[in-house]
Amino acid sequence: MRILYDRFLDAGNTPELFYRISINEAIDIIDSCNRRKEQSQKEELQKLISVLDLFGANLIEKVMMTFGAGEGTRFSLTEYVPELFANVKKQITKEHDEDDMEQTSKPQLSSEMQLYKAQRIQHAYRVNQERRRSNQ
């Protein structure tokens, strides 16, 4: 019983609430808190993965451009390493579908421009999330 009480308090609840509710309700509250923490950790991990993917993609692109600079060719990372851009492509597709619904007469962006746009949106989202966390 003491372990349940300690976990209930660690979940951010008060002792008064613990003694007012049943054991099953206390367990449900603890489980809910654990699920929220897991979801938060998954979101943080996904953000870290997306930052690392972007960093890796930029690094690979710079290396490939360095080797191709003499030939005057431009490499597209989406062709050589498509798994790095799976999430970006999904986001581009979603935005593209939304744009088509809003304005059908708008000219189409190139795939590289769409990728750049998605990267900028992702960067702005991360910066805004960091600002929110620092303000709290």
C-alpha positions as a Python dict, from the first residue, in 0.01 Angstrom:
ca = {
    (1, 'M'): (0, 0, 0),
    (2, 'R'): (291, 233, 75),
    (3, 'I'): (433, 187, -276),
    (4, 'L'): (99, 283, -429),
    (5, 'Y'): (83, 592, -206),
    (6, 'D'): (437, 698, -305),
    (7, 'R'): (367, 654, -676),
    (8, 'F'): (42, 845, -642),
    (9, 'L'): (227, 1139, -485),
    (10, 'D'): (505, 1115, -746),
    (11, 'A'): (235, 1154, -1012),
    (12, 'G'): (170, 1502, -874),
    (13, 'N'): (-138, 1434, -662),
    (14, 'T'): (-217, 1530, -304),
    (15, 'P'): (-246, 1297, -3),
    (16, 'E'): (-601, 1420, 56),
    (17, 'L'): (-707, 1298, -288),
    (18, 'F'): (-544, 960, -227),
    (19, 'Y'): (-755, 901, 82),
    (20, 'R'): (-1078, 1021, -83),
    (21, 'I'): (-1067, 784, -380),
    (22, 'S'): (-1064, 406, -416),
    (23, 'I'): (-753, 201, -486),
    (24, 'N'): (-865, 134, -843),
    (25, 'E'): (-910, 506, -906),
    (26, 'A'): (-564, 574, -766),
    (27, 'I'): (-416, 309, -997),
    (28, 'D'): (-602, 463, -1293),
    (29, 'I'): (-463, 808, -1212),
    (30, 'I'): (-109, 670, -1186),
    (31, 'D'): (-149, 482, -1516),
    (32, 'S'): (-278, 797, -1682),
    (33, 'C'): (18, 997, -1557),
    (34, 'N'): (257, 730, -1685),
    (35, 'R'): (90, 732, -2029),
    (36, 'R'): (123, 1112, -2049),
    (37, 'K'): (492, 1089, -1956),
    (38, 'E'): (551, 818, -2217),
    (39, 'Q'): (377, 1026, -2483),
    (40, 'S'): (584, 1330, -2389),
    (41, 'Q'): (904, 1124, -2408),
    (42, 'K'): (804, 988, -2748),
    (43, 'E'): (742, 1341, -2876),
    (44, 'E'): (1081, 1457, -2747),
    (45, 'L'): (1250, 1156, -2905),
    (46, 'Q'): (1074, 1223, -3236),
    (47, 'K'): (1193, 1584, -3228),
    (48, 'L'): (1549, 1471, -3162),
    (49, 'I'): (1530, 1219, -3446),
    (50, 'S'): (1399, 1482, -3686),
    (51, 'V'): (1682, 1720, -3591),
    (52, 'L'): (1939, 1445, -3640),
    (53, 'D'): (1781, 1347, -3973),
    (54, 'L'): (1796, 1705, -4092),
    (55, 'F'): (2155, 1746, -3976),
    (56, 'G'): (2260, 1422, -4141),
    (57, 'A'): (2080, 1508, -4463),
    (58, 'N'): (2247, 1850, -4481),
    (59, 'L'): (2587, 1697, -4412),
    (60, 'I'): (2543, 1433, -4681),
    (61, 'E'): (2422, 1693, -4928),
    (62, 'K'): (2728, 1912, -4868),
    (63, 'V'): (2963, 1619, -4913),
    (64, 'M'): (2789, 1510, -5233),
    (65, 'M'): (2788, 1864, -5371),
    (66, 'T'): (3160, 1891, -5296),
    (67, 'F'): (3236, 1583, -5501),
    (68, 'G'): (3001, 1688, -5780),
    (69, 'A'): (3110, 2053, -5791),
    (70, 'G'): (3369, 1993, -6063),
    (71, 'E'): (3112, 1833, -6291),
    (72, 'G'): (2857, 2109, -6239),
    (73, 'T'): (2586, 1867, -6130),
    (74, 'R'): (2345, 1907, -5843),
    (75, 'F'): (2254, 1606, -5631),
    (76, 'S'): (1910, 1552, -5489),
    (77, 'L'): (1922, 1379, -5153),
    (78, 'T'): (1565, 1260, -5189),
    (79, 'E'): (1686, 1033, -5470),
    (80, 'Y'): (1991, 893, -5290),
    (81, 'V'): (1866, 868, -4931),
    (82, 'P'): (1484, 858, -4940),
    (83, 'E'): (1447, 710, -4590),
    (84, 'L'): (1580, 1031, -4436),
    (85, 'F'): (1295, 1225, -4591),
    (86, 'A'): (1000, 991, -4530),
    (87, 'N'): (840, 1225, -4272),
    (88, 'V'): (914, 1533, -4481),
    (89, 'K'): (755, 1376, -4788),
    (90, 'K'): (441, 1293, -4589),
    (91, 'Q'): (423, 1652, -4467),
    (92, 'I'): (479, 1785, -4819),
    (93, 'T'): (205, 1557, -4953),
    (94, 'K'): (-35, 1675, -4683),
    (95, 'E'): (45, 2040, -4748),
    (96, 'H'): (20, 1982, -5121),
    (97, 'D'): (-327, 1831, -5084),
    (98, 'E'): (-436, 2122, -4865),
    (99, 'D'): (-296, 2373, -5114),
    (100, 'D'): (-478, 2201, -5399),
    (101, 'M'): (-803, 2237, -5211),
    (102, 'E'): (-743, 2605, -5141),
    (103, 'Q'): (-603, 2720, -5474),
    (104, 'T'): (-604, 2502, -5784),
    (105, 'S'): (-463, 2774, -6009),
    (106, 'K'): (-143, 2816, -5804),
    (107, 'P'): (174, 2700, -5993),
    (108, 'Q'): (341, 2380, -5865),
    (109, 'L'): (662, 2403, -5663),
    (110, 'S'): (960, 2189, -5753),
    (111, 'S'): (1027, 1890, -5527),
    (112, 'E'): (1343, 2055, -5390),
    (113, 'M'): (1151, 2373, -5312),
    (114, 'Q'): (881, 2169, -5137),
    (115, 'L'): (1150, 1994, -4935),
    (116, 'Y'): (1307, 2327, -4841),
    (117, 'K'): (965, 2463, -4743),
    (118, 'A'): (897, 2157, -4524),
    (119, 'Q'): (1237, 2192, -4357),
    (120, 'R'): (1169, 2559, -4279),
    (121, 'I'): (826, 2475, -4134),
    (122, 'Q'): (980, 2200, -3922),
    (123, 'H'): (1252, 2436, -3801),
    (124, 'A'): (998, 2705, -3710),
    (125, 'Y'): (793, 2448, -3518),
    (126, 'R'): (1099, 2336, -3317),
    (127, 'V'): (1201, 2696, -3240),
    (128, 'N'): (848, 2782, -3123),
    (129, 'Q'): (837, 2472, -2902),
    (130, 'E'): (1170, 2567, -2742),
    (131, 'R'): (1045, 2922, -2680),
    (132, 'R'): (731, 2788, -2513),
    (133, 'R'): (936, 2560, -2289),
    (134, 'S'): (1176, 2839, -2191),
    (135, 'N'): (886, 3074, -2108),
    (136, 'Q'): (722, 2824, -1873),
}
